Amino acid sequence: MYFRYILRRLGQTVIVLFFISILAFALIRIAPGNPARMMLPDTATEEQVHAKEMEMGLDKPLYIQYIKYIGGVLRGDLGTSASYQTSVGSIIADRFPATLLLTAATILVSLLISIPIGIIAGIRQGSMVDFLAMLFALIGQSMSTVWLAVMMIYIFSVKLNLLPALGMGGIKYLILPAITLGYPLAAQVTRMGRSGMIDVLREDYITATLAKGIPESRVYTKYAFKNALIPIVTVVGLQVGYFLGGAVVVETIFSWSGVGQLANQAVGNRDYALVQSLLLVIAAGFALVNLIVDLINAKIDPRITLE
Amino acid sequence: MEEKLLEIKNLRVRFVTERATADALNGVNLTIRKGESLGLVGESGAGKTTTALASLKLLPRGGQMLDGEIYFKGKDVMRMSKRELLDMRGHRISMIFQNPLTSLNPVFTVGEQIGMVLRQHKGLNKKQADEEAMRLLETVGIAGYRLNDYPNQFSGGMRQRVGIAAGIACNPELLIADEPTTALDVTIQAQILELMKRLQKEYSTSLLMITHNLGIISELCEKVAVMYAGRIIEYGTVREVFSDPRHPYTRGLLGALPKLEGDRDRLTAIPGTVANAQHLPEGCRFHPRCEHCTEECKKQQPEMVQVKEEHFVECFRGGKFDG
Ligand SMILES: Nc1ncnc2c1ncn2[C@@H]1O[C@H](COP(=O)(O)OP(=O)(O)OP(=O)(O)O)[C@@H](O)[C@H]1O
Ligand code: SF4
Ligand SMILES: [Mg+2]
């Protein structure tokens, strides 16, 4: 059952990837102007443009051009960046680990905080703990990222001089951007954990489990939690997708040289080859994360595979 | 007289929700002795499930026990230690829940849901619990290999039998069955009743059988308690109560049936509207529907009176309606 579901989702993902590649391919060709010129720096000569036109096969039918393009992508050849004058593949490969690291740290920090808080708040609905948890969530969901980032830098770097504000290095450099990026997510997961637990604890099957003499602590952490987890996995997956696409604002403010900052620069420099490939990589990453989320959820909740 | 297993005294439970306040139980007195089987009947909302849950100290959120005492084997349930409470639940008393579609956890296998009670109370490991759970599934007529299937791979009737398998797993001293046969077809129903009879004989399990089906009660129980608006209004041996019902409500119940074997009778054939726990009448709670109602009935709560050695009724007229 689960195996068939995996196959089905894999098939769907391949189709999604296909459409993403068409989109990235079309980006350059639909935009006004000469596609070959767009792939080159502004300073390129007529000969260079002509050579590029030949290379892209612009005189050939579109499907041939697509096959050429996708063949290049599959071989890891994403073209040359106009602003960096090196291969797009190596630029992205250079930046991706930083974004991955920031994403991992962000998810870790926010889940470690929000899941226990949300669960406890749900179990103790109406208590002081619940009130504080809701306050924590409310603040996190209403604060803008820019403002939060500025406050973090002001308090922890400028005033207390505890943590570096900008750049990359050890763990120290990771803390402020991870918290800034993670707080809104933590707020959301806290709320979902809480409301999920409240709903689940009302269910007959939880009363039935308690009636079997299973200790409350185990009923909550094992038998109820698994039900409350499903929507959380979905939301966290969505966020991972966004973060992998680069958290543009946070990466830019904290001078974190990740994919988000790169995308920001690429658009600013009108570096089409880079933009095209970033679109492709980010969207593909999103589709893959989605696939993983669905597979995890299907593992948690067997009803999903039975539809 | 056999030892008292479960004794409920003057139990009052109120539900307070944002929208309303419901007086679910208004002074319930009920005793189940060792080896005895008691049928509890009453229309929807009478307080049957609430009585069962209160006995396990498992009232749902919003439920308050205003008054009363509950004793299990002489021990005050409300004062039990955590340990005693956990040992009582699932081991000494087990409960089969009313709605099979909502009472199994959808994200755990049925094997896990039967096995957990064995691991908790019998100290079995995972493998032993699985083996025992398989045997229990076979007992209730489900193939053992379906152990690792999830609840939504089963029909309603099969899920009910899974609930029954979990309920009998530890040979409880008291089995509370909350309408355990409603979703079952007649053959399976008969098998389940046979199974319960056998449990009663082999392990002298006491039974609290909550049902709308009077046929099941006459088949399975020695005693019957009739519940109305959160009180027991008639109690006695099944033979006594069914052959000579005294309370006007009970009379209506029995009169509404063509035969005792009548299948799945919802108790609706009595004139008047079902009592609403949010607006209960003063005095005898049955008086708006009672054709024998007097002025006294409207103002005062009648006391339980004994009409025969093993037959009690809560009515001012004691069931004498000649005039
Ligand atoms: N969780 C709850 N919150 C609020 N009110 C409740 C709750 N559970 C029960 N009640 C109320 O308590 C009263 C008794 O309900 P209970 O479930 O015990 O009835 P019942 O006899 O089991 O009925 P049924 O035959 O429909 O199962 C009803 O008026 C019901 O509305
Ligand atoms: S006490 Fe009065 S109202 Fe109530 S059942 Fe008896 S006769 Fe009817
Ligand atoms: Mg009920």
XYZ file of C-alpha atoms and ligand atoms in Angstrom:
670
model
C 0.000 0.000 0.000
C 2.695 2.406 1.101
C 4.918 1.288 -1.749
C 2.242 2.008 -4.341
C 1.732 5.403 -2.793
C 5.467 6.150 -3.077
C 5.393 5.225 -6.754
C 2.362 7.388 -7.387
C 3.870 10.401 -5.640
C 7.195 9.880 -7.432
C 5.375 9.906 -10.758
C 3.559 13.104 -9.841
C 6.808 14.726 -8.789
C 8.451 13.880 -12.112
C 5.563 15.567 -13.911
C 5.884 18.642 -11.702
C 9.636 18.781 -12.382
C 8.936 18.603 -16.090
C 6.647 21.619 -15.916
C 9.167 23.519 -13.825
C 11.841 22.916 -16.454
C 9.480 24.157 -19.174
C 8.873 27.281 -17.137
C 12.583 27.948 -16.645
C 13.201 27.280 -20.326
C 10.391 29.611 -21.371
C 11.526 32.421 -19.071
C 14.364 33.428 -21.362
C 12.473 32.884 -24.590
C 9.242 34.659 -23.686
C 10.889 37.784 -22.317
C 11.170 40.610 -24.853
C 14.549 41.053 -26.537
C 17.115 38.669 -27.935
C 17.406 35.563 -25.724
C 21.073 35.098 -26.592
C 21.879 38.658 -25.621
C 20.026 38.224 -22.344
C 22.277 35.322 -21.452
C 25.378 37.457 -21.924
C 26.820 40.517 -20.155
C 25.797 43.944 -21.498
C 29.287 44.406 -22.872
C 29.085 41.392 -25.206
C 30.034 41.980 -28.850
C 27.898 41.082 -31.877
C 30.111 38.040 -32.528
C 29.653 36.788 -29.022
C 25.891 37.180 -29.328
C 25.910 35.364 -32.631
C 27.985 32.530 -31.197
C 25.515 32.269 -28.295
C 22.583 32.148 -30.689
C 24.180 29.198 -32.445
C 24.961 27.509 -29.137
C 21.346 27.876 -27.977
C 20.127 26.727 -31.381
C 17.738 29.636 -31.702
C 17.318 28.907 -35.394
C 16.006 25.420 -34.581
C 12.434 24.493 -33.555
C 11.509 25.058 -29.888
C 11.361 21.378 -28.916
C 14.913 20.852 -30.171
C 15.987 23.855 -28.154
C 14.257 22.408 -25.071
C 15.899 19.030 -25.494
C 19.272 20.744 -25.790
C 18.527 22.787 -22.691
C 17.321 19.921 -20.559
C 20.224 17.779 -21.719
C 22.581 20.458 -20.448
C 20.746 20.730 -17.138
C 20.892 16.976 -16.577
C 24.635 17.023 -17.220
C 24.967 19.806 -14.651
C 25.634 22.428 -17.306
C 23.530 25.420 -16.307
C 25.304 27.955 -18.475
C 27.577 30.852 -17.591
C 26.699 33.687 -15.288
C 27.042 37.079 -16.924
C 27.884 38.937 -13.728
C 30.250 36.354 -12.208
C 31.776 35.131 -15.450
C 31.844 31.555 -14.156
C 29.580 28.562 -14.499
C 26.177 28.971 -12.892
C 26.380 25.441 -11.512
C 29.479 26.190 -9.468
C 28.025 29.452 -8.118
C 24.881 27.747 -6.881
C 26.835 24.807 -5.478
C 28.940 27.364 -3.650
C 26.013 29.116 -2.034
C 23.705 26.224 -1.351
C 25.449 24.793 1.758
C 25.051 28.121 3.571
C 21.331 28.141 2.931
C 21.056 24.481 3.893
C 22.850 25.171 7.157
C 20.636 28.128 7.975
C 17.517 26.123 7.122
C 18.550 23.204 9.307
C 19.410 25.465 12.236
C 16.154 27.377 11.876
C 13.972 24.281 11.770
C 15.815 22.692 14.673
C 15.570 25.733 16.928
C 11.953 26.487 16.166
C 10.695 22.920 16.533
C 12.638 22.250 19.714
C 10.870 25.205 21.259
C 7.446 25.167 19.649
C 6.480 21.512 19.774
C 6.825 21.028 23.542
C 5.248 24.412 24.237
C 2.341 23.790 21.874
C 1.656 20.323 23.255
C 1.778 21.410 26.878
C -0.424 24.428 26.139
C -2.945 22.115 24.466
C -2.988 19.673 27.365
C -3.269 22.473 29.914
C -5.785 24.541 28.011
C -6.694 27.691 29.926
C -3.732 27.525 32.301
C -0.960 30.083 32.811
C 1.357 28.014 30.604
C -1.252 28.155 27.866
C -1.585 31.902 28.215
C 2.166 32.464 27.951
C 2.409 30.126 24.983
C -0.335 32.011 23.184
C 1.398 35.302 23.936
C 4.648 33.895 22.542
C 2.795 32.814 19.400
C 0.898 36.050 18.986
C 4.053 38.139 19.138
C 5.858 35.825 16.726
C 3.085 35.948 14.187
C 2.542 39.683 14.289
C 6.145 40.875 14.102
C 7.672 41.681 10.717
C 10.897 39.896 9.843
C 12.776 43.115 9.163
C 11.795 44.605 12.479
C 12.639 41.392 14.336
C 16.037 41.267 12.603
C 16.812 44.856 13.494
C 15.762 44.309 17.114
C 17.894 41.186 17.394
C 20.929 42.983 16.023
C 20.322 46.004 18.211
C 19.926 43.991 21.428
C 22.377 41.130 21.005
C 25.084 42.763 18.907
C 25.001 46.464 19.562
C 23.868 46.669 23.200
C 24.984 43.384 24.737
C 27.801 42.729 22.308
C 27.132 39.002 22.630
C 26.742 37.880 19.043
C 28.058 39.046 15.687
C 25.473 40.854 13.573
C 26.776 40.153 10.094
C 28.599 37.566 8.072
C 29.292 33.880 8.390
C 31.595 31.827 10.564
C 30.970 29.519 13.503
C 27.773 28.751 15.334
C 27.765 32.273 16.778
C 26.970 33.738 13.376
C 24.127 31.324 12.895
C 22.149 32.195 16.006
C 20.612 35.565 15.139
C 19.528 34.757 11.577
C 18.175 31.361 12.674
C 16.096 32.906 15.460
C 14.846 35.685 13.205
C 13.831 33.215 10.553
C 12.558 30.627 13.026
C 10.424 32.679 15.365
C 7.417 33.118 13.050
C 7.536 29.409 12.246
C 7.825 28.537 15.940
C 4.804 30.748 16.589
C 2.776 28.977 13.953
C 3.781 25.492 15.076
C 3.012 26.388 18.697
C -0.520 27.334 17.714
C -0.984 24.252 15.593
C 0.426 21.930 18.233
C -1.890 23.442 20.791
C -5.075 23.342 18.731
C -4.155 19.913 17.389
C -3.810 18.532 20.913
C -7.042 20.174 22.056
C -8.904 18.553 19.175
C -7.317 15.148 19.602
C -7.856 15.032 23.352
C -11.588 15.437 22.754
C -11.668 12.310 20.626
C -13.344 9.144 21.860
C -10.281 7.083 21.077
C -8.226 9.052 23.589
C -10.818 8.467 26.313
C -10.799 4.824 25.242
C -7.011 4.696 25.587
C -7.181 6.257 29.039
C -9.882 3.728 29.930
C -7.330 1.003 29.200
C -5.220 2.237 32.085
C -2.434 3.677 29.962
C -0.702 6.474 31.958
C -1.668 9.964 30.842
C 1.880 10.958 29.987
C 2.134 8.112 27.491
C -1.332 8.745 26.089
C -0.361 12.340 25.374
C 3.139 11.831 24.027
C 2.510 8.665 22.074
C -1.125 8.119 21.196
C -2.385 11.700 20.936
C 0.753 13.394 19.629
C 0.942 11.301 16.495
C -2.448 12.602 15.422
C -1.534 16.212 16.157
C 1.690 15.857 14.192
C 0.245 15.546 10.698
C -0.659 19.202 10.031
C 2.621 20.272 11.641
C 4.693 18.173 9.232
C 2.883 19.785 6.326
C 3.502 23.324 7.498
C 7.123 22.685 8.411
C 7.683 21.093 5.007
C 6.259 24.130 3.276
C 8.597 26.354 5.282
C 11.624 24.196 4.530
C 10.747 24.637 0.867
C 10.685 28.402 1.237
C 13.880 28.527 3.286
C 15.738 26.376 0.758
C 14.693 28.850 -1.873
C 16.617 31.304 0.184
C 15.250 33.568 2.823
C 15.982 36.692 0.822
C 15.291 39.287 3.512
C 17.072 37.534 6.357
C 20.063 36.502 4.248
C 20.440 40.020 2.947
C 20.154 41.734 6.343
C 22.585 39.380 8.051
C 24.960 39.227 5.040
C 24.436 35.501 4.893
C 25.849 34.385 1.559
C 23.177 31.899 0.695
C 20.871 31.259 -2.211
C 18.447 34.005 -1.186
C 21.100 36.680 -1.238
C 22.333 35.303 -4.550
C 18.859 35.473 -6.075
C 18.478 39.027 -4.888
C 21.764 39.996 -6.562
C 21.040 38.032 -9.732
C 17.760 39.837 -10.266
C 19.440 43.183 -9.520
C 22.209 42.448 -12.021
C 19.760 41.160 -14.616
C 21.856 37.993 -14.729
C 19.297 35.908 -16.643
C 21.304 32.706 -16.839
C 21.629 32.738 -13.068
C 17.985 33.692 -12.473
C 16.819 30.954 -14.789
C 18.835 28.279 -13.016
C 17.943 29.533 -9.552
C 14.279 29.325 -10.494
C 14.837 25.783 -11.672
C 16.786 24.672 -8.594
C 14.515 26.369 -6.060
C 11.311 25.077 -7.615
C 12.750 21.586 -7.918
C 13.839 21.743 -4.285
C 10.316 22.746 -3.336
C 8.821 19.839 -5.252
C 11.214 17.377 -3.621
C 10.518 18.662 -0.108
C 6.834 18.326 -0.880
C 7.361 14.742 -1.885
C 9.242 14.003 1.322
C 6.520 15.638 3.436
C 3.840 13.546 1.770
C 5.817 10.364 2.307
C 6.337 11.176 5.989
C 2.660 11.999 6.464
C 1.601 8.811 4.757
C 3.867 6.918 7.138
C 2.210 8.617 10.121
C -1.349 8.407 8.872
C -2.142 5.287 6.848
C -5.474 6.745 5.732
C -3.575 8.892 3.239
C -2.324 5.900 1.271
C -5.763 4.317 1.150
C -7.573 7.069 -0.664
C -25.404 -11.876 48.762
C -22.319 -11.589 46.626
C -19.710 -8.951 47.270
C -20.404 -5.492 45.880
C -18.129 -4.786 42.942
C -19.196 -1.343 41.855
C -21.317 0.880 44.008
C -22.515 4.288 42.887
C -24.197 6.515 45.466
C -26.170 9.662 44.754
C -24.017 10.584 41.766
C -24.584 14.044 40.320
C -22.766 15.211 37.204
C -23.168 18.498 35.412
C -21.693 19.535 32.088
C -20.835 23.178 31.749
C -19.997 24.299 28.230
C -19.852 27.757 26.719
C -23.349 27.430 25.372
C -25.241 25.569 28.042
C -25.342 23.726 31.321
C -26.629 20.167 31.265
C -27.576 18.209 34.355
C -26.589 14.804 33.070
C -26.822 12.801 36.297
C -29.120 13.823 39.119
C -28.540 11.388 41.931
C -27.794 7.974 40.496
C -27.700 4.993 42.811
C -26.535 1.728 41.326
C -24.838 -1.416 42.579
C -23.299 -4.247 40.618
C -22.311 -7.367 42.484
C -19.654 -9.888 41.656
C -20.677 -12.125 38.772
C -23.864 -10.176 38.227
C -24.958 -8.776 34.923
C -26.930 -5.582 34.896
C -28.691 -4.061 31.940
C -28.941 -0.296 31.811
C -31.655 1.075 29.528
C -32.878 4.555 28.824
C -33.404 6.869 25.931
C -30.702 8.945 24.317
C -29.270 11.532 26.706
C -30.499 9.733 29.828
C -26.942 9.617 31.178
C -25.888 6.031 30.568
C -22.483 6.749 29.059
C -21.822 9.473 31.619
C -22.488 6.991 34.439
C -19.990 4.562 32.919
C -17.284 7.176 32.363
C -17.712 8.633 35.852
C -17.095 5.169 37.305
C -13.685 5.178 35.656
C -13.063 8.760 36.759
C -12.924 9.724 33.113
C -15.556 12.412 32.740
C -15.020 14.424 29.573
C -13.799 17.996 29.773
C -16.549 20.233 31.117
C -18.036 17.462 33.255
C -18.139 18.122 36.980
C -19.000 15.635 39.648
C -21.149 17.756 41.942
C -21.935 15.112 44.488
C -21.861 11.431 45.189
C -19.526 8.542 45.837
C -18.232 5.724 43.694
C -16.710 2.603 45.189
C -14.946 -0.165 43.364
C -14.510 -3.226 45.595
C -15.067 -0.955 48.577
C -12.432 1.556 47.510
C -13.399 5.159 46.908
C -12.579 5.733 43.240
C -12.217 9.489 43.713
C -9.542 8.923 46.369
C -7.601 6.201 44.588
C -3.884 6.686 44.031
C -2.667 7.047 40.464
C -1.504 3.470 40.547
C -4.759 2.035 41.806
C -6.640 4.044 39.218
C -4.490 2.791 36.335
C -4.843 -0.752 37.593
C -8.608 -0.412 37.785
C -8.891 1.001 34.285
C -8.457 -1.611 31.613
C -7.490 -4.368 34.022
C -10.235 -4.694 36.663
C -12.842 -2.747 34.727
C -12.786 -2.479 30.998
C -15.113 -0.543 28.792
C -16.288 -1.139 25.258
C -17.151 2.214 23.754
C -20.391 3.105 22.078
C -19.250 4.377 18.706
C -16.885 1.998 16.906
C -16.072 4.584 14.241
C -14.626 7.088 16.693
C -13.260 4.938 19.488
C -10.272 3.453 17.660
C -7.217 5.603 17.030
C -6.909 5.943 13.234
C -3.111 6.140 13.184
C -2.343 2.967 15.149
C -2.844 -0.629 14.041
C -5.610 -2.631 15.672
C -2.890 -4.940 16.989
C -1.317 -2.050 18.842
C -4.668 -0.995 20.249
C -5.392 -4.431 21.615
C -1.774 -5.084 22.566
C -1.286 -1.906 24.586
C -3.624 -3.077 27.313
C -1.824 -6.434 27.523
C 1.591 -4.804 27.736
C 0.333 -2.374 30.350
C -1.390 -4.839 32.660
C -0.055 -8.297 31.889
C 3.571 -7.295 31.459
C 3.758 -8.934 28.032
C 6.428 -7.864 25.577
C 5.625 -6.757 22.051
C 5.827 -10.229 20.560
C 3.744 -11.928 23.235
C 1.190 -9.136 23.084
C 0.922 -9.563 19.316
C 0.342 -13.287 19.658
C -2.291 -12.764 22.306
C -3.936 -9.984 20.275
C -4.133 -12.362 17.304
C -5.841 -14.943 19.438
C -8.297 -12.324 20.691
C -9.068 -11.195 17.149
C -9.847 -14.793 16.212
C -12.082 -15.025 19.265
C -14.252 -12.171 18.011
C -14.293 -13.582 14.485
C -11.573 -11.576 12.757
C -8.655 -13.262 11.001
C -5.510 -12.944 13.108
C -3.307 -11.852 10.236
C -5.200 -8.546 10.125
C -3.333 -7.525 13.271
C -1.263 -4.947 11.423
C -4.167 -3.328 9.617
C -5.465 0.090 10.541
C -9.007 0.773 11.780
C -10.220 2.319 8.545
C -9.481 -0.926 6.741
C -12.336 -2.483 8.723
C -16.088 -2.126 8.576
C -18.019 -0.596 11.487
C -19.060 -3.985 12.817
C -15.502 -5.298 12.663
C -14.207 -2.242 14.469
C -16.742 -2.859 17.178
C -15.408 -6.388 17.506
C -11.862 -5.027 17.733
C -13.099 -2.880 20.628
C -14.614 -5.966 22.214
C -11.368 -7.905 21.766
C -9.490 -5.146 23.588
C -12.202 -5.049 26.236
C -11.920 -8.719 27.130
C -8.129 -8.907 26.781
C -7.374 -8.828 30.500
C -10.372 -10.840 31.754
C -11.758 -7.882 33.658
C -13.835 -8.282 36.794
C -16.331 -5.839 35.340
C -17.009 -5.346 31.676
C -18.885 -2.204 30.744
C -20.358 -2.571 27.289
C -21.859 0.623 25.901
C -24.225 -0.522 23.148
C -21.720 -3.043 21.856
C -23.913 -4.622 19.232
C -25.620 -1.717 17.463
C -23.418 -1.842 14.369
C -23.430 -5.610 14.076
C -25.589 -7.832 11.933
C -27.771 -10.388 13.667
C -25.445 -13.398 13.335
C -22.407 -11.561 14.633
C -24.555 -10.029 17.354
C -25.566 -13.509 18.470
C -21.908 -14.603 18.485
C -20.902 -11.624 20.587
C -23.688 -12.310 23.065
C -22.568 -15.942 23.277
C -19.044 -14.732 23.921
C -20.187 -12.490 26.730
C -22.209 -15.256 28.299
C -19.160 -17.488 28.181
C -16.990 -14.835 29.829
C -19.539 -14.490 32.556
C -19.490 -18.212 33.204
C -15.779 -18.899 32.855
C -14.358 -15.907 34.631
C -17.469 -14.794 36.522
C -17.057 -11.431 34.875
C -19.679 -8.919 35.926
C -21.374 -7.066 33.153
C -22.835 -3.615 32.840
C -24.710 -3.804 29.557
C -25.862 -0.466 28.230
C -28.343 -0.929 25.433
C -31.560 0.162 23.819
C -32.289 -3.410 22.934
C -34.531 -4.984 25.551
C -34.129 -8.345 23.856
C -30.421 -8.338 24.673
C -31.157 -7.537 28.283
C -33.620 -10.373 28.690
C -31.116 -12.686 27.047
C -28.020 -11.647 28.976
C -28.877 -9.931 32.234
C -30.301 -10.841 35.606
C -30.934 -7.282 36.703
C -32.132 -4.267 34.859
C -32.001 -0.573 35.710
C -34.126 1.902 33.789
C -32.688 5.361 33.534
C -34.586 8.546 32.885
C -33.178 12.095 32.875
C -30.156 11.198 34.965
C -31.853 9.004 37.561
C -32.574 5.332 37.927
C -36.362 5.217 37.993
C -36.880 1.472 38.142
C -34.627 -1.347 39.173
C -35.014 -5.044 39.770
C -34.613 -8.508 38.337
C -35.269 -8.692 34.644
C -38.044 -11.213 35.248
C -39.805 -8.943 37.744
C -39.440 -5.682 35.851
C -40.273 -7.051 32.445
C -43.295 -9.029 33.586
C -44.643 -6.402 35.951
C -43.263 -2.967 35.056
C -44.315 -0.318 37.581
C -43.029 3.022 36.403
C -45.133 4.643 33.667
C -41.970 5.172 31.635
C -40.960 1.519 31.851
C -44.501 0.521 30.958
C -44.285 2.713 27.906
C -40.958 1.159 26.969
C -42.238 -2.373 27.184
C -45.607 -1.569 25.691
C -43.942 0.064 22.741
C -42.418 -3.222 21.745
C -44.316 -5.768 19.718
C -42.188 -8.553 21.166
C -39.293 -8.764 23.582
C -37.100 -10.090 20.802
C -37.808 -6.917 18.823
C -34.635 -5.882 17.145
C -32.877 -2.544 17.569
C -35.790 -0.688 19.016
C -34.978 2.948 19.584
C -37.039 3.983 22.546
C -39.150 6.634 20.928
C -42.642 5.268 21.026
C -43.493 7.008 24.295
C -45.559 10.170 23.882
C -44.019 13.531 24.673
C -40.572 14.871 24.043
C -37.376 13.306 25.334
C -36.161 14.913 28.562
C -33.690 17.705 27.917
C -30.816 17.761 30.405
C -30.496 21.512 29.901
C -34.064 22.229 31.070
C -35.226 19.517 33.394
C -38.687 19.837 34.913
C -39.195 20.205 38.661
C -40.444 17.328 40.756
C -40.660 13.954 39.063
C -38.759 14.491 35.833
C -41.160 12.313 33.944
C -44.271 14.279 34.890
C -44.766 16.250 31.639
C -45.134 12.923 29.837
C -46.982 11.033 32.539
C -50.687 10.393 32.218
C -50.939 9.701 35.969
C -49.334 12.946 37.036
C -50.699 14.648 40.188
C -49.944 18.047 41.770
C -47.434 16.411 44.094
C -45.524 14.966 41.140
C -44.925 18.452 39.746
C -43.330 19.755 42.936
C -41.519 16.940 44.649
C -38.923 14.371 43.761
C -40.340 10.888 44.441
C -38.303 8.441 46.521
C -37.288 4.978 45.439
C -39.770 2.535 46.967
C -39.598 -1.213 47.201
C -42.513 -2.966 45.594
C -41.231 -6.547 45.786
C -38.224 -8.225 47.275
C -36.089 -7.409 44.247
C -38.031 -4.675 42.558
C -37.818 -0.932 43.192
C -39.546 2.001 41.564
C -39.211 5.749 41.873
C -42.794 6.935 41.628
C -45.232 8.428 44.136
C -47.866 5.971 43.165
C -45.530 3.024 43.473
C -46.870 1.740 40.223
C -50.470 1.449 41.320
C -52.603 3.036 38.663
C -56.006 1.495 39.094
C -57.933 4.732 39.472
N -18.889 16.024 26.739
C -20.097 16.551 27.021
N -20.272 17.883 27.048
C -21.484 18.418 27.332
N -22.579 17.701 27.598
C -22.467 16.365 27.586
C -21.222 15.722 27.300
N -21.422 14.380 27.344
C -22.724 14.205 27.668
N -23.363 15.387 27.815
C -24.784 15.577 28.168
O -25.088 14.750 29.261
C -26.332 14.111 29.092
C -26.166 12.607 29.197
O -25.383 12.155 28.111
P -24.931 10.643 27.933
O -23.953 10.607 26.815
O -24.485 10.082 29.219
O -26.284 9.950 27.467
P -26.547 8.441 27.016
O -27.592 7.897 27.908
O -25.283 7.692 26.917
O -27.202 8.665 25.567
P -27.004 7.830 24.211
O -27.980 6.690 24.262
O -27.367 8.802 23.145
O -25.604 7.392 24.154
C -26.873 14.578 27.748
O -27.803 15.586 27.972
C -25.663 15.113 27.036
O -26.046 16.201 26.238
S -44.212 10.242 40.240
Fe -46.049 11.049 39.314
S -45.360 11.926 37.406
Fe -43.732 10.673 38.133
S -44.066 8.735 37.154
Fe -45.085 8.570 39.112
S -47.140 9.236 38.688
Fe -45.959 9.868 36.930
Mg -24.196 6.922 25.372
